[in-house]
Amino acid sequence: MLLGKILLKFGLSIAAIMPFHSISNATLSAAASSDWTAKGRETGLPIPRFVSLKTTRARMRIGPAFEYAVKWLYQASGLPLEITEEYGNWRQVRDCDGVSGWMHQSLLSSNRTAIVGPWLKQMTALRIQARENSFVKAKLEPRVRVQILSCTLSWCNVAITEDHISGFIEKSALWGVYPQEVVN
């Protein structure tokens, strides 16, 4: 049984040129209120949608081509990102801090991940079952990265593969899955 903190080493590892941004719950609910009818002009997949970073080093650019300047350098494989637009082989993405820019599609994966809400002030319970009164297996700090195994309307079954631990987190405590989304 792992109780206590799972430290930020499993959260975000970002080398940045830009200042750190904060995100509000209003920003989170904007994409979540989407009616899921918008489709990407290149893939036909829903816009917005969540994906994850495929590589350990990825450059976010200010425009959709390699000739554009690098805005941000990410160094965290599995980092959740939200695709907000498509242009050829490029995807406009936004991170949990609201930083937006363009990444080549080859840097992105459909594997679903999330992070414990950066807006949270306290640690979040990882529970044995998807119930509020279920035993707490661990407490996770904000920004800890998790793999999404499945989600209902209220709970997500997640795993932290580095620690070989899994359990359930209330969906409202995660960035990387929409409130009305069910993940199988």
Backbone as a chain_set.jsonl record, in Angstrom:
{"seq": "MLLGKILLKFGLSIAAIMPFHSISNATLSAAASSDWTAKGRETGLPIPRFVSLKTTRARMRIGPAFEYAVKWLYQASGLPLEITEEYGNWRQVRDCDGVSGWMHQSLLSSNRTAIVGPWLKQMTALRIQARENSFVKAKLEPRVRVQILSCTLSWCNVAITEDHISGFIEKSALWGVYPQEVVN", "coords": {"N": [[0.853, -1.17, 0.0], [0.603, 2.154, -0.901], [0.901, 5.057, 0.655], [0.652, 8.563, 1.11], [2.654, 11.047, -0.504], [2.985, 11.146, -4.023], [5.505, 12.166, -5.765], [6.355, 15.134, -7.663], [8.031, 14.209, -9.631], [6.786, 12.485, -11.328], [5.033, 14.092, -12.479], [4.798, 16.989, -14.429], [7.511, 17.669, -16.578], [9.035, 20.15, -17.74], [10.883, 22.114, -19.898], [11.156, 25.438, -20.37], [10.827, 28.397, -22.311], [9.083, 30.362, -22.159], [7.086, 32.271, -19.774], [5.604, 30.78, -16.848], [2.254, 29.763, -16.936], [-1.065, 30.19, -15.627], [-4.09, 28.344, -15.088], [-7.611, 28.527, -15.29], [-10.672, 27.297, -13.854], [-12.699, 28.091, -15.496], [-11.566, 28.127, -18.044], [-11.167, 25.409, -18.37], [-13.79, 24.464, -18.467], [-14.726, 25.553, -20.809], [-13.892, 24.112, -23.122], [-14.992, 21.732, -22.381], [-17.684, 22.141, -22.59], [-18.22, 21.802, -25.18], [-20.123, 20.704, -28.004], [-19.41, 18.437, -29.265], [-19.664, 18.176, -32.006], [-18.012, 19.406, -33.798], [-15.566, 18.751, -36.223], [-12.26, 17.718, -37.06], [-10.552, 19.175, -39.813], [-8.684, 17.722, -41.198], [-8.482, 15.079, -40.151], [-11.047, 14.318, -39.448], [-11.748, 13.703, -36.92], [-13.083, 14.403, -33.597], [-13.07, 17.851, -32.547], [-12.663, 20.004, -29.909], [-10.136, 17.623, -28.733], [-8.474, 15.241, -26.592], [-5.074, 14.228, -26.478], [-1.838, 12.653, -26.159], [1.615, 13.388, -25.49], [4.03, 11.943, -27.528], [6.796, 11.688, -27.526], [9.902, 12.217, -25.663], [11.074, 14.651, -25.974], [9.801, 17.489, -27.334], [8.942, 20.054, -29.563], [6.965, 22.904, -29.35], [5.58, 25.042, -31.655], [5.181, 28.43, -32.959], [3.66, 28.582, -35.198], [2.154, 26.583, -37.897], [4.423, 24.996, -39.134], [7.791, 23.819, -39.742], [9.469, 25.95, -40.047], [8.649, 27.968, -38.387], [9.206, 29.729, -35.286], [10.331, 28.214, -32.205], [8.204, 27.894, -29.514], [7.903, 26.616, -27.098], [9.5, 24.065, -25.244], [8.942, 20.787, -24.624], [9.538, 18.199, -22.293], [8.503, 15.652, -21.564], [7.324, 12.717, -21.949], [4.132, 11.379, -22.635], [2.639, 13.458, -21.665], [-0.467, 15.081, -21.273], [-2.297, 16.704, -23.862], [-4.414, 19.09, -25.476], [-6.012, 19.005, -28.505], [-6.889, 21.611, -30.598], [-7.193, 22.512, -33.156], [-6.627, 21.677, -36.631], [-4.224, 21.521, -39.239], [-3.11, 20.517, -42.147], [-0.394, 18.406, -41.611], [-0.102, 19.311, -39.072], [-0.974, 20.118, -35.691], [-2.844, 22.215, -33.692], [-2.289, 22.751, -30.37], [-3.058, 22.732, -26.844], [-1.827, 23.13, -23.574], [-2.083, 22.095, -20.081], [-1.738, 24.455, -18.736], [-2.73, 26.382, -20.326], [-1.127, 27.22, -22.385], [-0.673, 27.612, -25.792], [-0.015, 26.342, -29.049], [1.632, 25.053, -32.027], [2.115, 21.672, -33.072], [3.799, 19.034, -34.757], [2.038, 16.278, -36.126], [3.299, 13.807, -35.783], [4.459, 13.873, -33.301], [2.522, 13.339, -31.487], [0.259, 11.221, -29.669], [-2.462, 8.891, -29.544], [-2.846, 7.711, -27.121], [-4.315, 7.896, -23.969], [-3.847, 10.148, -21.398], [-3.691, 11.939, -18.282], [-3.471, 14.718, -16.013], [-3.284, 15.301, -12.529], [-5.345, 17.818, -11.345], [-3.968, 20.989, -11.868], [-5.006, 23.219, -10.681], [-5.815, 22.52, -8.2], [-5.561, 22.758, -4.649], [-4.932, 20.967, -2.735], [-3.845, 17.567, -2.089], [-5.033, 14.767, -4.032], [-7.249, 12.043, -3.641], [-6.459, 8.711, -4.462], [-8.359, 6.049, -5.035], [-9.461, 2.73, -4.039], [-11.852, 1.771, -5.068], [-14.459, 3.099, -7.212], [-15.833, 5.059, -5.533], [-16.844, 7.512, -3.202], [-16.48, 6.948, -0.462], [-14.649, 4.922, -0.456], [-11.642, 3.06, 0.309], [-8.598, 4.876, 0.656], [-5.95, 4.616, -1.413], [-3.658, 5.976, -2.166], [-2.343, 9.335, -2.045], [-2.347, 11.912, -4.313], [-0.34, 14.496, -5.613], [-1.082, 17.769, -7.02], [-0.622, 17.983, -10.552], [0.526, 15.495, -10.986], [1.15, 12.975, -13.3], [-0.988, 10.679, -14.933], [-2.022, 7.56, -16.395], [-4.857, 7.051, -18.324], [-7.144, 4.546, -17.877], [-9.859, 3.913, -18.056], [-12.994, 5.722, -18.062], [-15.926, 6.768, -16.377], [-18.946, 8.716, -16.129], [-18.361, 10.062, -13.778], [-16.02, 9.094, -12.517], [-12.554, 8.116, -12.977], [-10.596, 5.365, -13.906], [-7.318, 4.931, -13.277], [-3.741, 4.689, -13.874], [-0.477, 4.678, -12.505], [2.234, 4.038, -13.958], [4.97, 3.95, -13.392], [5.117, 3.45, -10.683], [3.668, 1.174, -10.454], [0.96, 1.233, -9.678], [-2.547, 1.502, -9.369], [-5.88, 2.851, -9.55], [-8.867, 4.64, -8.606], [-9.925, 7.891, -9.468], [-11.704, 10.883, -8.866], [-13.265, 12.292, -11.631], [-13.478, 15.062, -11.904], [-11.168, 16.019, -10.781], [-9.17, 15.849, -12.615], [-7.148, 16.885, -15.411], [-7.434, 16.408, -18.735], [-9.423, 14.88, -19.611], [-12.78, 15.148, -20.624], [-15.715, 16.461, -18.911], [-18.217, 15.244, -19.712], [-17.363, 13.044, -21.085], [-16.932, 9.593, -21.792], [-14.632, 7.085, -21.354], [-13.443, 4.153, -22.712]], "CA": [[0.0, 0.0, 0.0], [1.395, 3.369, -1.009], [0.213, 6.232, 1.16], [1.501, 9.731, 1.103], [2.804, 11.78, -1.751], [3.72, 10.695, -5.195], [6.104, 13.464, -6.018], [6.267, 15.786, -8.945], [8.861, 13.574, -10.652], [5.89, 11.837, -12.276], [4.198, 15.149, -13.035], [5.327, 17.624, -15.625], [8.919, 18.017, -16.668], [8.994, 21.044, -18.881], [11.884, 23.165, -20.033], [10.387, 26.45, -21.076], [11.364, 29.715, -22.591], [7.986, 31.257, -21.825], [6.737, 32.244, -18.356], [4.617, 29.797, -16.414], [0.894, 30.292, -16.996], [-2.03, 29.499, -14.773], [-5.328, 27.997, -15.774], [-8.778, 28.635, -14.42], [-11.721, 26.321, -14.116], [-13.484, 28.591, -16.619], [-10.898, 27.643, -19.248], [-11.427, 23.977, -18.47], [-15.172, 24.179, -18.822], [-15.01, 26.036, -22.152], [-13.784, 22.975, -24.038], [-15.868, 20.667, -21.903], [-19.056, 22.416, -22.985], [-18.328, 21.546, -26.612], [-21.197, 19.767, -28.328], [-18.753, 17.292, -29.899], [-20.023, 18.067, -33.405], [-16.926, 19.927, -34.618], [-14.649, 17.707, -36.688], [-11.016, 18.209, -37.623], [-10.62, 19.206, -41.278], [-7.73, 16.764, -41.758], [-8.704, 13.707, -39.673], [-12.453, 14.032, -39.222], [-11.931, 13.387, -35.505], [-13.665, 15.533, -32.856], [-12.281, 19.005, -32.124], [-11.362, 19.607, -29.362], [-9.956, 16.27, -28.206], [-7.229, 15.079, -25.857], [-4.057, 13.278, -26.914], [-0.672, 12.771, -25.283], [2.9, 13.589, -26.14], [4.622, 10.645, -27.839], [8.25, 11.699, -27.343], [10.394, 12.88, -24.451], [11.445, 16.032, -26.332], [8.929, 17.961, -28.409], [8.886, 21.506, -29.693], [5.735, 23.586, -29.733], [5.951, 26.174, -32.502], [4.188, 29.504, -33.01], [2.849, 28.384, -36.395], [2.108, 25.195, -38.377], [5.506, 24.599, -40.043], [9.09, 23.751, -39.066], [10.133, 27.255, -40.185], [8.209, 28.858, -37.304], [10.019, 29.705, -34.069], [9.911, 27.341, -31.105], [7.577, 28.627, -28.416], [8.007, 25.861, -25.858], [10.133, 22.756, -25.37], [8.391, 19.847, -23.645], [10.403, 17.066, -22.026], [7.683, 14.77, -20.738], [6.532, 11.761, -22.711], [2.868, 11.072, -21.979], [1.972, 14.679, -21.22], [-1.735, 15.295, -21.986], [-2.473, 17.943, -24.612], [-5.722, 19.191, -26.105], [-5.979, 19.477, -29.892], [-7.949, 22.587, -30.82], [-7.288, 22.793, -34.588], [-5.782, 20.86, -37.5], [-3.813, 22.152, -40.495], [-2.175, 19.578, -42.764], [0.186, 17.478, -40.637], [0.113, 20.072, -37.843], [-2.085, 20.199, -34.76], [-2.765, 23.268, -32.679], [-2.519, 22.103, -29.087], [-3.043, 23.552, -25.631], [-1.469, 22.323, -22.399], [-2.914, 22.332, -18.89], [-1.538, 25.818, -18.266], [-3.314, 27.287, -21.302], [-0.161, 27.559, -23.429], [-1.147, 27.075, -27.054], [0.899, 26.448, -30.183], [1.495, 24.025, -33.051], [3.024, 20.519, -33.039], [3.641, 18.082, -35.846], [1.242, 15.123, -35.695], [4.166, 12.677, -35.421], [4.842, 14.017, -31.894], [1.339, 13.121, -30.663], [-0.247, 9.856, -29.572], [-3.85, 8.793, -29.093], [-2.87, 7.162, -25.76], [-4.926, 8.879, -23.088], [-3.252, 10.436, -20.099], [-4.239, 13.129, -17.637], [-2.707, 15.125, -14.84], [-4.099, 15.752, -11.401], [-5.616, 19.232, -11.585], [-3.019, 21.997, -11.381], [-5.759, 24.227, -9.946], [-6.116, 22.011, -6.868], [-4.7, 23.243, -3.56], [-4.627, 19.825, -1.87], [-3.652, 16.301, -2.781], [-6.254, 14.077, -4.45], [-7.277, 10.632, -3.242], [-6.523, 7.591, -5.402], [-9.157, 5.112, -4.254], [-9.523, 1.336, -4.491], [-13.08, 1.651, -5.853], [-15.013, 4.36, -7.691], [-16.807, 5.526, -4.541], [-16.309, 8.543, -2.307], [-16.107, 6.387, 0.838], [-13.732, 3.806, -0.658], [-10.322, 3.177, 0.931], [-7.623, 5.69, -0.061], [-4.746, 3.856, -1.72], [-2.561, 6.949, -2.198], [-2.737, 10.726, -2.267], [-1.564, 12.425, -5.428], [-0.173, 15.938, -5.668], [-1.431, 18.379, -8.305], [0.296, 17.834, -11.689], [1.009, 14.13, -11.175], [0.66, 12.429, -14.568], [-1.568, 9.338, -14.832], [-2.549, 6.951, -17.606], [-6.293, 6.788, -18.198], [-7.545, 3.204, -18.292], [-11.262, 4.069, -18.436], [-13.712, 6.751, -17.298], [-17.382, 6.869, -16.414], [-19.284, 10.131, -16.06], [-17.883, 10.673, -12.532], [-14.751, 8.554, -12.043], [-11.617, 7.542, -13.936], [-9.67, 4.326, -13.469], [-6.033, 5.419, -13.759], [-2.549, 3.963, -13.435], [0.828, 5.338, -12.493], [3.002, 2.856, -14.333], [6.284, 3.97, -12.746], [4.963, 2.901, -9.329], [2.823, -0.028, -10.54], [-0.2, 1.478, -8.825], [-3.733, 1.955, -10.096], [-7.044, 3.092, -8.719], [-9.907, 5.514, -9.135], [-9.877, 9.314, -9.119], [-12.862, 11.624, -9.352], [-12.963, 12.903, -12.924], [-13.365, 16.513, -11.741], [-9.826, 16.34, -10.293], [-8.208, 15.558, -13.681], [-7.093, 17.625, -16.673], [-7.094, 15.468, -19.786], [-10.663, 14.184, -19.946], [-13.903, 16.078, -20.526], [-16.72, 16.025, -17.924], [-19.252, 14.379, -20.278], [-16.713, 11.988, -21.866], [-16.754, 8.252, -21.261], [-13.473, 6.465, -22.003], [-13.452, 2.694, -22.532]], "C": [[0.895, 1.229, 0.0], [0.549, 4.532, -0.534], [1.188, 7.387, 1.167], [1.616, 10.299, -0.29], [3.42, 10.919, -2.843], [4.222, 11.993, -5.798], [6.01, 13.91, -7.467], [7.136, 15.13, -10.012], [8.024, 12.837, -11.673], [4.92, 12.848, -12.869], [4.842, 15.707, -14.283], [6.819, 17.863, -15.503], [9.059, 18.868, -17.913], [10.16, 22.023, -18.807], [11.223, 24.235, -20.878], [11.166, 27.73, -21.264], [10.348, 30.754, -22.15], [7.72, 31.226, -20.318], [5.655, 31.213, -18.079], [3.249, 30.45, -16.389], [0.005, 29.547, -16.026], [-3.308, 29.276, -15.556], [-6.484, 28.112, -14.793], [-9.774, 27.54, -14.753], [-12.607, 26.774, -15.264], [-12.893, 28.111, -17.937], [-11.186, 26.167, -19.446], [-12.839, 23.703, -18.945], [-15.517, 24.659, -20.222], [-14.961, 24.891, -23.154], [-14.754, 21.872, -23.643], [-17.311, 20.897, -22.323], [-19.267, 22.21, -24.478], [-19.428, 20.526, -26.877], [-20.671, 18.553, -29.092], [-19.16, 17.123, -31.358], [-18.925, 18.589, -34.309], [-15.971, 18.794, -34.96], [-13.408, 18.368, -37.262], [-11.042, 18.132, -39.14], [-9.676, 18.213, -41.93], [-8.081, 15.32, -41.404], [-10.173, 13.332, -39.573], [-12.758, 13.648, -37.782], [-12.481, 14.607, -34.771], [-12.623, 16.6, -32.511], [-13.132, 19.745, -31.108], [-11.357, 18.148, -28.928], [-8.608, 16.218, -27.501], [-6.372, 13.993, -26.494], [-2.922, 13.358, -25.9], [0.583, 12.931, -26.134], [3.593, 12.246, -26.309], [6.104, 10.583, -27.461], [8.651, 12.406, -26.053], [10.866, 14.304, -24.722], [10.595, 16.451, -27.519], [8.87, 19.484, -28.387], [7.491, 21.959, -30.107], [6.168, 24.829, -30.502], [4.832, 27.211, -32.537], [3.287, 29.412, -34.231], [2.985, 26.966, -36.906], [3.139, 24.861, -39.461], [6.819, 24.601, -39.255], [9.827, 25.089, -39.12], [9.741, 28.231, -39.07], [9.08, 28.66, -36.06], [9.433, 28.743, -33.032], [9.385, 28.217, -29.972], [7.852, 27.949, -27.087], [8.684, 24.537, -26.158], [9.603, 21.873, -24.248], [9.338, 18.668, -23.521], [9.679, 16.071, -21.129], [6.824, 13.879, -21.627], [5.259, 11.438, -21.932], [2.117, 12.28, -21.465], [0.65, 14.854, -21.971], [-1.766, 16.667, -22.652], [-3.858, 17.915, -25.252], [-5.545, 19.745, -27.516], [-7.174, 20.397, -30.099], [-8.135, 22.929, -32.299], [-6.341, 21.882, -35.346], [-5.464, 21.653, -38.764], [-2.751, 21.268, -41.128], [-1.712, 18.557, -41.738], [0.414, 18.132, -39.276], [-1.156, 20.123, -37.012], [-1.847, 21.356, -33.8], [-3.153, 22.615, -31.363], [-2.459, 23.123, -27.96], [-2.678, 22.639, -24.476], [-2.316, 22.736, -21.206], [-2.774, 23.737, -18.326], [-2.098, 26.851, -19.239], [-2.353, 27.725, -22.384], [-0.585, 26.851, -24.708], [-0.117, 27.302, -28.149], [0.695, 25.263, -31.099], [2.541, 22.935, -32.884], [2.741, 19.636, -34.243], [2.918, 16.846, -35.321], [2.088, 13.938, -35.263], [4.613, 12.722, -33.964], [3.714, 13.619, -30.939], [0.851, 11.686, -30.754], [-1.703, 9.886, -29.13], [-3.966, 8.15, -27.71], [-3.356, 8.243, -24.808], [-4.217, 8.947, -21.741], [-3.961, 11.664, -19.531], [-3.261, 13.549, -16.551], [-3.702, 15.53, -13.757], [-4.154, 17.275, -11.493], [-4.604, 20.2, -11.006], [-3.698, 23.1, -10.587], [-6.048, 23.798, -8.509], [-5.104, 22.522, -5.841], [-4.261, 22.114, -2.639], [-4.383, 18.59, -2.718], [-5.005, 15.641, -3.039], [-6.155, 12.595, -4.112], [-7.327, 9.72, -4.464], [-7.172, 6.468, -4.618], [-9.168, 3.715, -4.87], [-10.736, 1.105, -5.378], [-13.583, 3.033, -6.233], [-16.163, 4.809, -6.791], [-16.105, 6.502, -3.606], [-15.824, 7.964, -0.983], [-15.178, 5.174, 0.719], [-12.369, 4.111, -0.019], [-9.374, 3.974, 0.042], [-6.331, 4.901, -0.195], [-3.501, 4.749, -1.677], [-3.151, 8.342, -2.327], [-1.779, 11.304, -3.29], [-1.526, 13.948, -5.405], [-0.709, 16.48, -6.988], [-0.281, 18.203, -9.301], [0.916, 16.446, -11.824], [0.355, 13.582, -12.438], [0.186, 10.997, -14.378], [-1.989, 8.864, -16.217], [-4.024, 6.668, -17.373], [-6.578, 5.393, -18.731], [-8.991, 3.205, -18.773], [-11.867, 5.182, -17.589], [-15.209, 6.565, -17.471], [-17.703, 8.358, -16.387], [-18.71, 10.817, -14.825], [-16.475, 10.269, -12.118], [-13.878, 8.08, -13.202], [-10.768, 6.495, -13.237], [-8.331, 4.682, -14.104], [-4.896, 4.543, -13.235], [-1.358, 4.908, -13.449], [1.819, 4.203, -12.715], [4.368, 2.802, -13.656], [6.251, 3.332, -11.361], [4.12, 1.631, -9.292], [1.628, 0.093, -9.601], [-1.354, 1.951, -9.703], [-4.88, 2.126, -9.114], [-7.971, 4.073, -9.386], [-9.754, 6.923, -8.575], [-11.157, 9.954, -9.639], [-12.453, 12.386, -10.608], [-12.744, 14.407, -12.799], [-11.989, 16.948, -11.247], [-8.758, 16.137, -11.375], [-8.308, 16.56, -14.824], [-6.608, 16.636, -17.72], [-8.271, 14.618, -20.199], [-11.807, 15.168, -19.726], [-14.963, 15.556, -19.556], [-17.757, 15.048, -18.483], [-18.68, 13.184, -21.034], [-16.624, 10.666, -21.095], [-15.621, 7.616, -22.051], [-13.511, 4.982, -21.69], [-12.069, 2.131, -22.764]], "O": [[1.827, 1.333, 0.798], [-0.392, 4.951, -1.207], [2.403, 7.196, 1.222], [0.769, 10.054, -1.148], [4.274, 10.071, -2.583], [3.441, 12.813, -6.28], [5.635, 13.148, -8.358], [6.998, 15.457, -11.191], [8.494, 12.581, -12.782], [4.071, 12.484, -13.682], [5.373, 14.958, -15.103], [7.318, 18.22, -14.435], [9.187, 18.343, -19.019], [10.386, 22.67, -17.785], [10.776, 23.958, -21.991], [12.041, 28.082, -20.473], [10.703, 31.883, -21.812], [8.087, 30.26, -19.65], [4.894, 30.829, -18.968], [3.096, 31.562, -15.883], [0.289, 28.41, -15.65], [-3.566, 29.941, -16.56], [-6.336, 27.824, -13.605], [-9.71, 26.934, -15.822], [-13.21, 25.942, -15.942], [-13.63, 27.731, -18.847], [-11.423, 25.724, -20.57], [-13.057, 22.796, -19.748], [-16.518, 24.212, -20.782], [-15.886, 24.718, -23.948], [-15.274, 21.161, -24.503], [-18.087, 19.945, -22.405], [-20.369, 22.42, -24.986], [-19.643, 19.606, -26.088], [-21.466, 17.717, -29.521], [-19.017, 16.029, -31.904], [-18.902, 18.247, -35.491], [-15.612, 17.984, -34.106], [-13.482, 19.435, -37.871], [-11.502, 17.138, -39.701], [-9.846, 17.889, -43.106], [-7.99, 14.434, -42.254], [-10.512, 12.149, -39.609], [-13.895, 13.306, -37.455], [-12.362, 15.728, -35.265], [-11.465, 16.296, -32.226], [-14.266, 20.096, -31.436], [-12.404, 17.52, -28.774], [-7.719, 17.027, -27.765], [-6.876, 12.98, -26.98], [-3.037, 14.056, -24.892], [0.593, 12.645, -27.331], [3.73, 11.492, -25.346], [6.603, 9.514, -27.109], [7.847, 13.102, -25.434], [11.039, 15.084, -23.785], [10.661, 15.839, -28.585], [8.762, 20.107, -27.331], [6.918, 21.465, -31.078], [7.028, 25.58, -30.043], [3.687, 26.919, -32.193], [2.26, 30.088, -34.297], [3.827, 26.212, -36.42], [2.772, 24.486, -40.575], [6.948, 25.286, -38.241], [10.724, 25.329, -38.312], [10.44, 29.218, -38.843], [9.614, 27.577, -35.818], [8.228, 28.497, -32.987], [10.048, 29.159, -29.536], [8.015, 28.617, -26.066], [8.462, 23.951, -27.217], [9.791, 22.172, -23.068], [9.878, 18.188, -24.518], [10.178, 15.696, -20.068], [5.718, 14.259, -22.01], [5.301, 11.245, -20.717], [1.046, 12.129, -20.878], [0.643, 14.782, -23.2], [-1.319, 17.66, -22.079], [-4.403, 16.847, -25.532], [-4.991, 20.829, -27.697], [-8.315, 20.03, -29.821], [-9.123, 23.567, -32.663], [-5.372, 21.373, -34.784], [-6.317, 22.364, -39.295], [-1.603, 21.272, -40.685], [-2.528, 17.918, -41.073], [1.068, 17.543, -38.416], [-2.265, 20.165, -37.545], [-0.79, 21.461, -33.178], [-4.214, 22.001, -31.252], [-1.898, 24.21, -28.097], [-3.156, 21.507, -24.397], [-3.165, 23.621, -21.312], [-3.602, 24.167, -17.524], [-1.964, 28.053, -19.014], [-2.725, 28.534, -23.235], [-0.825, 25.643, -24.711], [0.566, 28.326, -28.173], [-0.294, 24.541, -30.975], [3.704, 23.216, -32.593], [1.601, 19.508, -34.689], [3.16, 16.417, -34.193], [1.637, 13.133, -34.448], [5.097, 11.719, -33.439], [3.917, 13.567, -29.726], [1.008, 11.023, -31.78], [-2.125, 10.802, -28.425], [-5.07, 8.05, -27.174], [-2.867, 9.373, -24.838], [-4.023, 7.942, -21.057], [-4.729, 12.332, -20.223], [-2.334, 12.812, -16.218], [-4.795, 16.025, -14.031], [-3.134, 17.933, -11.695], [-4.399, 20.236, -9.793], [-3.021, 23.849, -9.882], [-6.476, 24.612, -7.691], [-3.925, 22.692, -6.152], [-3.329, 22.278, -1.851], [-4.677, 18.572, -3.913], [-5.99, 15.921, -2.355], [-5.104, 11.976, -4.28], [-8.125, 9.926, -5.378], [-6.601, 5.982, -3.641], [-8.918, 3.544, -6.063], [-10.667, 0.333, -6.335], [-13.174, 4.03, -5.637], [-17.308, 4.923, -7.229], [-14.932, 6.336, -3.269], [-14.838, 8.454, -0.433], [-14.951, 4.474, 1.707], [-12.001, 5.271, 0.166], [-9.342, 3.781, -1.173], [-5.697, 4.56, 0.804], [-2.438, 4.334, -1.216], [-4.32, 8.503, -2.676], [-0.56, 11.2, -3.153], [-2.548, 14.605, -5.203], [-0.788, 15.744, -7.972], [0.89, 18.267, -8.927], [1.756, 16.239, -12.7], [-0.856, 13.711, -12.622], [0.866, 10.191, -13.743], [-2.276, 9.672, -17.1], [-4.398, 6.108, -16.343], [-6.291, 5.09, -19.89], [-9.315, 2.574, -19.779], [-11.332, 5.543, -16.54], [-15.695, 6.25, -18.557], [-16.813, 9.182, -16.601], [-18.582, 12.041, -14.817], [-15.798, 11.034, -11.431], [-14.376, 7.697, -14.26], [-10.284, 6.706, -12.125], [-8.217, 4.731, -15.328], [-5.063, 3.77, -12.292], [-1.252, 5.805, -14.286], [2.194, 3.497, -11.778], [4.872, 1.714, -13.375], [7.237, 2.743, -10.918], [3.882, 1.074, -8.22], [1.325, -0.82, -8.833], [-1.158, 2.704, -10.657], [-4.847, 1.611, -7.997], [-7.877, 4.313, -10.59], [-9.492, 7.123, -7.389], [-11.638, 9.611, -10.719], [-11.414, 13.046, -10.633], [-11.912, 14.97, -13.511], [-11.674, 18.137, -11.291], [-7.566, 16.242, -11.087], [-9.394, 17.026, -15.167], [-5.51, 16.092, -17.612], [-8.137, 13.731, -21.043], [-11.803, 15.929, -18.758], [-15.103, 14.344, -19.39], [-18.141, 14.107, -17.787], [-19.443, 12.384, -21.574], [-16.287, 10.636, -19.911], [-15.648, 7.609, -23.282], [-13.601, 4.595, -20.525], [-11.87, 0.92, -22.66]]}, "num_chains": 1, "name": "protein.A"}
